[in-house]
Amino acid sequence: MDRLLAASLVASAAAFGGVSPPVLKGVGITAPFGNAADGTCWDPVGFTTRTSDPLMLWYRAAELKHSRVAMLASAGWIVNGLHLSFPGNLATGVKFSDLAAKSPLEAWEATPFDGKVQILIAIGLAEFHSEFGAPYKTHYTKGGSFPGNQLNFLGDSKWEDVWGGKVISTTSAKTDAQFLNQQNAELNNGRLAMIGVMGFSAAALVPGSVPLLP
């Protein structure tokens, strides 16, 4: 049964496949929907055949942003579901523990308006900085580092600070293959987190829509 399922997935990938553009450097090509040997990837709508390199890099940056936000959101949803909270008050008359006693969506509704505005402003500033706030740094659509990446991998355990150009050594990734594995792991975890947080949201908004989530 497992072999039949795997064969079916591979066949589906082949039927709706594309070739990952060189500008992505092989990141995101993972089994069973991709084959690093020939560069094929899951592409049922044909993005790889009709997208320019700068736009493809913009798509990847957007995917990374959504992945990272989804991982934080999934972790936050679980923490809230376990009723864990910071000590003290979020605002006058509003304790963190009060929000932790609610569901995540109810907790957001109970957050004071000024607090919501501060969160949205912080998100806006981070987004502005990633797109326009660093004219001294090459934009990611032109070959610069992706938003949120503070270091560029140079190979042989060396990384470059994207702000000052200082080269540092680290024990994280020592080879290009290890770095590629780390990038793929982040993308795969982020993609799963996007599915996960949408599952949490669906279960909260439409009771019974996700059988495993009461």
PDB file of C-alpha atoms in Angstrom:
ATOM      1  CA  MET A   1       0.000   0.000   0.000  1.00  0.00           C
ATOM      2  CA  ASP A   2       2.792   2.395   0.918  1.00  0.00           C
ATOM      3  CA  ARG A   3       4.582   1.629  -2.334  1.00  0.00           C
ATOM      4  CA  LEU A   4       1.407   2.265  -4.328  1.00  0.00           C
ATOM      5  CA  LEU A   5       0.897   5.580  -2.561  1.00  0.00           C
ATOM      6  CA  ALA A   6       4.511   6.617  -3.173  1.00  0.00           C
ATOM      7  CA  ALA A   7       4.240   5.624  -6.835  1.00  0.00           C
ATOM      8  CA  SER A   8       1.008   7.592  -7.161  1.00  0.00           C
ATOM      9  CA  LEU A   9       2.618  10.687  -5.637  1.00  0.00           C
ATOM     10  CA  VAL A  10       5.619  10.438  -7.938  1.00  0.00           C
ATOM     11  CA  ALA A  11       3.357   9.998 -10.964  1.00  0.00           C
ATOM     12  CA  SER A  12       1.306  13.026  -9.913  1.00  0.00           C
ATOM     13  CA  ALA A  13       4.469  15.080  -9.492  1.00  0.00           C
ATOM     14  CA  ALA A  14       5.665  14.056 -12.935  1.00  0.00           C
ATOM     15  CA  ALA A  15       2.325  14.940 -14.510  1.00  0.00           C
ATOM     16  CA  PHE A  16       2.262  18.403 -12.958  1.00  0.00           C
ATOM     17  CA  GLY A  17       5.972  19.056 -12.780  1.00  0.00           C
ATOM     18  CA  GLY A  18       8.233  21.861 -13.902  1.00  0.00           C
ATOM     19  CA  VAL A  19      11.915  22.672 -13.732  1.00  0.00           C
ATOM     20  CA  SER A  20      13.081  24.778 -10.811  1.00  0.00           C
ATOM     21  CA  PRO A  21      14.752  27.948 -12.161  1.00  0.00           C
ATOM     22  CA  PRO A  22      18.521  28.252 -11.549  1.00  0.00           C
ATOM     23  CA  VAL A  23      17.989  31.486  -9.626  1.00  0.00           C
ATOM     24  CA  LEU A  24      16.508  29.454  -6.738  1.00  0.00           C
ATOM     25  CA  LYS A  25      19.711  27.365  -6.556  1.00  0.00           C
ATOM     26  CA  GLY A  26      17.863  24.098  -6.036  1.00  0.00           C
ATOM     27  CA  VAL A  27      16.205  25.189  -2.797  1.00  0.00           C
ATOM     28  CA  GLY A  28      12.701  23.787  -2.426  1.00  0.00           C
ATOM     29  CA  ILE A  29      13.207  20.701  -4.588  1.00  0.00           C
ATOM     30  CA  THR A  30      12.319  17.910  -2.182  1.00  0.00           C
ATOM     31  CA  ALA A  31      10.827  14.430  -2.571  1.00  0.00           C
ATOM     32  CA  PRO A  32       8.303  13.141  -3.376  1.00  0.00           C
ATOM     33  CA  PHE A  33       7.272  16.158  -5.489  1.00  0.00           C
ATOM     34  CA  GLY A  34      10.738  17.104  -6.670  1.00  0.00           C
ATOM     35  CA  ASN A  35      13.901  15.491  -7.928  1.00  0.00           C
ATOM     36  CA  ALA A  36      17.191  17.244  -7.210  1.00  0.00           C
ATOM     37  CA  ALA A  37      18.960  15.117  -9.844  1.00  0.00           C
ATOM     38  CA  ASP A  38      17.127  16.693 -12.776  1.00  0.00           C
ATOM     39  CA  GLY A  39      15.756  19.815 -11.083  1.00  0.00           C
ATOM     40  CA  THR A  40      12.088  18.897 -11.521  1.00  0.00           C
ATOM     41  CA  CYS A  41       9.627  20.283  -8.997  1.00  0.00           C
ATOM     42  CA  TRP A  42       5.898  20.348  -8.239  1.00  0.00           C
ATOM     43  CA  ASP A  43       4.462  23.072 -10.478  1.00  0.00           C
ATOM     44  CA  PRO A  44       0.855  22.304 -11.524  1.00  0.00           C
ATOM     45  CA  VAL A  45       0.114  25.878 -12.687  1.00  0.00           C
ATOM     46  CA  GLY A  46       3.346  26.484 -14.595  1.00  0.00           C
ATOM     47  CA  PHE A  47       4.990  29.228 -12.558  1.00  0.00           C
ATOM     48  CA  THR A  48       8.451  28.056 -13.582  1.00  0.00           C
ATOM     49  CA  THR A  49       7.748  28.523 -17.288  1.00  0.00           C
ATOM     50  CA  ARG A  50       6.253  32.015 -17.172  1.00  0.00           C
ATOM     51  CA  THR A  51       7.937  33.810 -14.267  1.00  0.00           C
ATOM     52  CA  SER A  52      10.950  36.107 -14.518  1.00  0.00           C
ATOM     53  CA  ASP A  53      13.868  35.615 -12.135  1.00  0.00           C
ATOM     54  CA  PRO A  54      13.169  38.767 -10.034  1.00  0.00           C
ATOM     55  CA  LEU A  55       9.511  37.783  -9.648  1.00  0.00           C
ATOM     56  CA  MET A  56      10.482  34.215  -8.771  1.00  0.00           C
ATOM     57  CA  LEU A  57      12.777  35.556  -6.036  1.00  0.00           C
ATOM     58  CA  TRP A  58       9.900  37.716  -4.802  1.00  0.00           C
ATOM     59  CA  TYR A  59       7.686  34.625  -4.638  1.00  0.00           C
ATOM     60  CA  ARG A  60      10.342  32.751  -2.672  1.00  0.00           C
ATOM     61  CA  ALA A  61      10.789  35.681  -0.267  1.00  0.00           C
ATOM     62  CA  ALA A  62       7.021  35.749   0.254  1.00  0.00           C
ATOM     63  CA  GLU A  63       7.014  31.995   0.860  1.00  0.00           C
ATOM     64  CA  LEU A  64       9.797  32.342   3.434  1.00  0.00           C
ATOM     65  CA  LYS A  65       7.980  35.158   5.223  1.00  0.00           C
ATOM     66  CA  HIS A  66       4.723  33.220   5.332  1.00  0.00           C
ATOM     67  CA  SER A  67       6.563  30.074   6.425  1.00  0.00           C
ATOM     68  CA  ARG A  68       8.269  31.794   9.330  1.00  0.00           C
ATOM     69  CA  VAL A  69       5.109  33.601  10.408  1.00  0.00           C
ATOM     70  CA  ALA A  70       3.145  30.336  10.180  1.00  0.00           C
ATOM     71  CA  MET A  71       5.712  28.530  12.352  1.00  0.00           C
ATOM     72  CA  LEU A  72       5.421  31.269  14.974  1.00  0.00           C
ATOM     73  CA  ALA A  73       1.625  31.235  14.675  1.00  0.00           C
ATOM     74  CA  SER A  74       1.429  27.453  15.059  1.00  0.00           C
ATOM     75  CA  ALA A  75       3.674  27.551  18.114  1.00  0.00           C
ATOM     76  CA  GLY A  76       1.666  30.441  19.558  1.00  0.00           C
ATOM     77  CA  TRP A  77      -1.622  28.626  18.950  1.00  0.00           C
ATOM     78  CA  ILE A  78      -0.324  25.569  20.792  1.00  0.00           C
ATOM     79  CA  VAL A  79       1.013  27.675  23.681  1.00  0.00           C
ATOM     80  CA  ASN A  80      -2.342  29.427  23.961  1.00  0.00           C
ATOM     81  CA  GLY A  81      -4.160  26.092  23.800  1.00  0.00           C
ATOM     82  CA  LEU A  82      -2.053  24.907  26.749  1.00  0.00           C
ATOM     83  CA  HIS A  83      -3.109  28.081  28.626  1.00  0.00           C
ATOM     84  CA  LEU A  84       0.480  29.225  29.125  1.00  0.00           C
ATOM     85  CA  SER A  85       1.115  32.944  29.503  1.00  0.00           C
ATOM     86  CA  PHE A  86       3.514  35.628  30.644  1.00  0.00           C
ATOM     87  CA  PRO A  87       3.097  36.948  34.184  1.00  0.00           C
ATOM     88  CA  GLY A  88       1.657  40.399  34.743  1.00  0.00           C
ATOM     89  CA  ASN A  89      -0.608  42.566  32.622  1.00  0.00           C
ATOM     90  CA  LEU A  90      -0.816  43.067  28.888  1.00  0.00           C
ATOM     91  CA  ALA A  91      -2.541  46.384  29.507  1.00  0.00           C
ATOM     92  CA  THR A  92      -4.368  48.107  32.334  1.00  0.00           C
ATOM     93  CA  GLY A  93      -7.001  45.705  33.549  1.00  0.00           C
ATOM     94  CA  VAL A  94      -6.019  42.991  31.056  1.00  0.00           C
ATOM     95  CA  LYS A  95      -3.855  40.168  32.361  1.00  0.00           C
ATOM     96  CA  PHE A  96      -1.879  37.848  30.109  1.00  0.00           C
ATOM     97  CA  SER A  97      -3.443  34.965  32.009  1.00  0.00           C
ATOM     98  CA  ASP A  98      -6.922  36.244  31.088  1.00  0.00           C
ATOM     99  CA  LEU A  99      -6.109  35.895  27.403  1.00  0.00           C
ATOM    100  CA  ALA A 100      -4.491  32.482  27.900  1.00  0.00           C
ATOM    101  CA  ALA A 101      -7.771  31.204  29.334  1.00  0.00           C
ATOM    102  CA  LYS A 102      -9.501  31.953  26.022  1.00  0.00           C
ATOM    103  CA  SER A 103      -9.203  30.383  22.598  1.00  0.00           C
ATOM    104  CA  PRO A 104      -6.630  32.045  20.305  1.00  0.00           C
ATOM    105  CA  LEU A 105      -9.273  33.878  18.260  1.00  0.00           C
ATOM    106  CA  GLU A 106     -11.055  35.029  21.415  1.00  0.00           C
ATOM    107  CA  ALA A 107      -7.720  36.160  22.857  1.00  0.00           C
ATOM    108  CA  TRP A 108      -7.116  38.352  19.821  1.00  0.00           C
ATOM    109  CA  GLU A 109     -10.600  39.845  20.145  1.00  0.00           C
ATOM    110  CA  ALA A 110      -9.908  40.595  23.811  1.00  0.00           C
ATOM    111  CA  THR A 111      -6.614  42.355  23.036  1.00  0.00           C
ATOM    112  CA  PRO A 112      -7.059  46.119  23.496  1.00  0.00           C
ATOM    113  CA  PHE A 113      -7.355  48.147  20.279  1.00  0.00           C
ATOM    114  CA  ASP A 114      -4.158  50.084  21.012  1.00  0.00           C
ATOM    115  CA  GLY A 115      -2.312  46.800  21.383  1.00  0.00           C
ATOM    116  CA  LYS A 116      -3.563  45.577  18.014  1.00  0.00           C
ATOM    117  CA  VAL A 117      -2.427  48.838  16.413  1.00  0.00           C
ATOM    118  CA  GLN A 118       1.043  48.469  17.939  1.00  0.00           C
ATOM    119  CA  ILE A 119       1.327  44.914  16.592  1.00  0.00           C
ATOM    120  CA  LEU A 120       0.275  45.997  13.090  1.00  0.00           C
ATOM    121  CA  ILE A 121       2.676  48.961  13.137  1.00  0.00           C
ATOM    122  CA  ALA A 122       5.552  46.677  14.197  1.00  0.00           C
ATOM    123  CA  ILE A 123       4.717  44.285  11.332  1.00  0.00           C
ATOM    124  CA  GLY A 124       4.522  47.204   8.907  1.00  0.00           C
ATOM    125  CA  LEU A 125       7.915  48.560   9.986  1.00  0.00           C
ATOM    126  CA  ALA A 126       9.524  45.140   9.570  1.00  0.00           C
ATOM    127  CA  GLU A 127       7.969  44.802   6.106  1.00  0.00           C
ATOM    128  CA  PHE A 128       9.047  48.323   5.130  1.00  0.00           C
ATOM    129  CA  HIS A 129      12.598  47.648   6.283  1.00  0.00           C
ATOM    130  CA  SER A 130      12.813  44.402   4.305  1.00  0.00           C
ATOM    131  CA  GLU A 131      11.689  46.137   1.108  1.00  0.00           C
ATOM    132  CA  PHE A 132      12.910  49.727   1.323  1.00  0.00           C
ATOM    133  CA  GLY A 133      14.773  50.297   4.577  1.00  0.00           C
ATOM    134  CA  ALA A 134      18.263  49.211   3.554  1.00  0.00           C
ATOM    135  CA  PRO A 135      19.421  51.023   0.389  1.00  0.00           C
ATOM    136  CA  TYR A 136      22.991  50.022   1.208  1.00  0.00           C
ATOM    137  CA  LYS A 137      22.065  46.339   0.867  1.00  0.00           C
ATOM    138  CA  THR A 138      21.292  44.619  -2.434  1.00  0.00           C
ATOM    139  CA  HIS A 139      17.580  43.862  -2.786  1.00  0.00           C
ATOM    140  CA  TYR A 140      16.719  40.169  -2.743  1.00  0.00           C
ATOM    141  CA  THR A 141      15.176  40.323  -6.231  1.00  0.00           C
ATOM    142  CA  LYS A 142      18.583  41.445  -7.489  1.00  0.00           C
ATOM    143  CA  GLY A 143      20.614  38.756  -5.768  1.00  0.00           C
ATOM    144  CA  GLY A 144      20.711  40.086  -2.211  1.00  0.00           C
ATOM    145  CA  SER A 145      19.829  38.138   0.914  1.00  0.00           C
ATOM    146  CA  PHE A 146      16.199  37.266   1.604  1.00  0.00           C
ATOM    147  CA  PRO A 147      14.272  39.277   4.228  1.00  0.00           C
ATOM    148  CA  GLY A 148      15.160  38.113   7.724  1.00  0.00           C
ATOM    149  CA  ASN A 149      18.445  36.522   6.640  1.00  0.00           C
ATOM    150  CA  GLN A 150      21.259  38.373   8.382  1.00  0.00           C
ATOM    151  CA  LEU A 151      24.082  36.216   7.018  1.00  0.00           C
ATOM    152  CA  ASN A 152      25.146  34.975   3.597  1.00  0.00           C
ATOM    153  CA  PHE A 153      26.773  31.552   3.402  1.00  0.00           C
ATOM    154  CA  LEU A 154      30.190  31.716   1.735  1.00  0.00           C
ATOM    155  CA  GLY A 155      31.067  28.021   2.051  1.00  0.00           C
ATOM    156  CA  ASP A 156      33.597  26.213   4.216  1.00  0.00           C
ATOM    157  CA  SER A 157      31.873  27.198   7.489  1.00  0.00           C
ATOM    158  CA  LYS A 158      32.151  30.925   6.694  1.00  0.00           C
ATOM    159  CA  TRP A 159      29.302  33.405   6.693  1.00  0.00           C
ATOM    160  CA  GLU A 160      29.153  37.070   5.693  1.00  0.00           C
ATOM    161  CA  ASP A 161      27.261  39.710   7.651  1.00  0.00           C
ATOM    162  CA  VAL A 162      24.864  41.236   5.110  1.00  0.00           C
ATOM    163  CA  TRP A 163      25.043  44.633   6.831  1.00  0.00           C
ATOM    164  CA  GLY A 164      28.736  45.191   7.357  1.00  0.00           C
ATOM    165  CA  GLY A 165      30.312  42.530   5.165  1.00  0.00           C
ATOM    166  CA  LYS A 166      32.259  41.043   8.068  1.00  0.00           C
ATOM    167  CA  VAL A 167      33.187  37.390   7.547  1.00  0.00           C
ATOM    168  CA  ILE A 168      32.662  35.109  10.540  1.00  0.00           C
ATOM    169  CA  SER A 169      33.111  31.406  11.126  1.00  0.00           C
ATOM    170  CA  THR A 170      30.457  29.102  12.476  1.00  0.00           C
ATOM    171  CA  THR A 171      29.850  25.408  13.074  1.00  0.00           C
ATOM    172  CA  SER A 172      26.341  25.474  11.579  1.00  0.00           C
ATOM    173  CA  ALA A 173      26.794  24.575   7.903  1.00  0.00           C
ATOM    174  CA  LYS A 174      30.228  23.550   6.658  1.00  0.00           C
ATOM    175  CA  THR A 175      29.403  22.628   3.058  1.00  0.00           C
ATOM    176  CA  ASP A 176      27.007  23.751   0.333  1.00  0.00           C
ATOM    177  CA  ALA A 177      25.129  20.445   0.681  1.00  0.00           C
ATOM    178  CA  GLN A 178      24.579  20.984   4.410  1.00  0.00           C
ATOM    179  CA  PHE A 179      23.388  24.532   3.804  1.00  0.00           C
ATOM    180  CA  LEU A 180      20.972  23.327   1.112  1.00  0.00           C
ATOM    181  CA  ASN A 181      19.585  20.727   3.545  1.00  0.00           C
ATOM    182  CA  GLN A 182      19.045  23.435   6.155  1.00  0.00           C
ATOM    183  CA  GLN A 183      17.255  25.676   3.671  1.00  0.00           C
ATOM    184  CA  ASN A 184      15.021  22.802   2.515  1.00  0.00           C
ATOM    185  CA  ALA A 185      14.272  21.849   6.117  1.00  0.00           C
ATOM    186  CA  GLU A 186      13.162  25.407   6.890  1.00  0.00           C
ATOM    187  CA  LEU A 187      10.935  25.537   3.809  1.00  0.00           C
ATOM    188  CA  ASN A 188       9.362  22.153   4.472  1.00  0.00           C
ATOM    189  CA  ASN A 189       8.709  22.986   8.124  1.00  0.00           C
ATOM    190  CA  GLY A 190       7.238  26.316   7.072  1.00  0.00           C
ATOM    191  CA  ARG A 191       5.001  24.747   4.446  1.00  0.00           C
ATOM    192  CA  LEU A 192       3.728  22.259   7.007  1.00  0.00           C
ATOM    193  CA  ALA A 193       3.166  25.085   9.492  1.00  0.00           C
ATOM    194  CA  MET A 194       1.071  26.986   6.924  1.00  0.00           C
ATOM    195  CA  ILE A 195      -1.129  23.918   6.517  1.00  0.00           C
ATOM    196  CA  GLY A 196      -1.192  23.449  10.294  1.00  0.00           C
ATOM    197  CA  VAL A 197      -2.250  26.974  11.205  1.00  0.00           C
ATOM    198  CA  MET A 198      -4.941  26.899   8.516  1.00  0.00           C
ATOM    199  CA  GLY A 199      -6.169  23.649  10.081  1.00  0.00           C
ATOM    200  CA  PHE A 200      -6.259  25.301  13.517  1.00  0.00           C
ATOM    201  CA  SER A 201      -8.178  28.261  12.062  1.00  0.00           C
ATOM    202  CA  ALA A 202     -10.666  26.051  10.211  1.00  0.00           C
ATOM    203  CA  ALA A 203     -11.318  23.965  13.325  1.00  0.00           C
ATOM    204  CA  ALA A 204     -11.929  27.131  15.366  1.00  0.00           C
ATOM    205  CA  LEU A 205     -14.185  28.813  12.819  1.00  0.00           C
ATOM    206  CA  VAL A 206     -16.069  25.739  11.529  1.00  0.00           C
ATOM    207  CA  PRO A 207     -16.497  23.154  14.314  1.00  0.00           C
ATOM    208  CA  GLY A 208     -16.040  19.622  13.037  1.00  0.00           C
ATOM    209  CA  SER A 209     -14.248  20.679   9.834  1.00  0.00           C
ATOM    210  CA  VAL A 210     -11.016  19.069  11.071  1.00  0.00           C
ATOM    211  CA  PRO A 211     -11.915  15.721  12.697  1.00  0.00           C
ATOM    212  CA  LEU A 212      -8.643  15.484  14.645  1.00  0.00           C
ATOM    213  CA  LEU A 213      -9.147  18.904  16.235  1.00  0.00           C
ATOM    214  CA  PRO A 214     -12.118  19.230  18.595  1.00  0.00           C
TER     215      PRO A 214
END
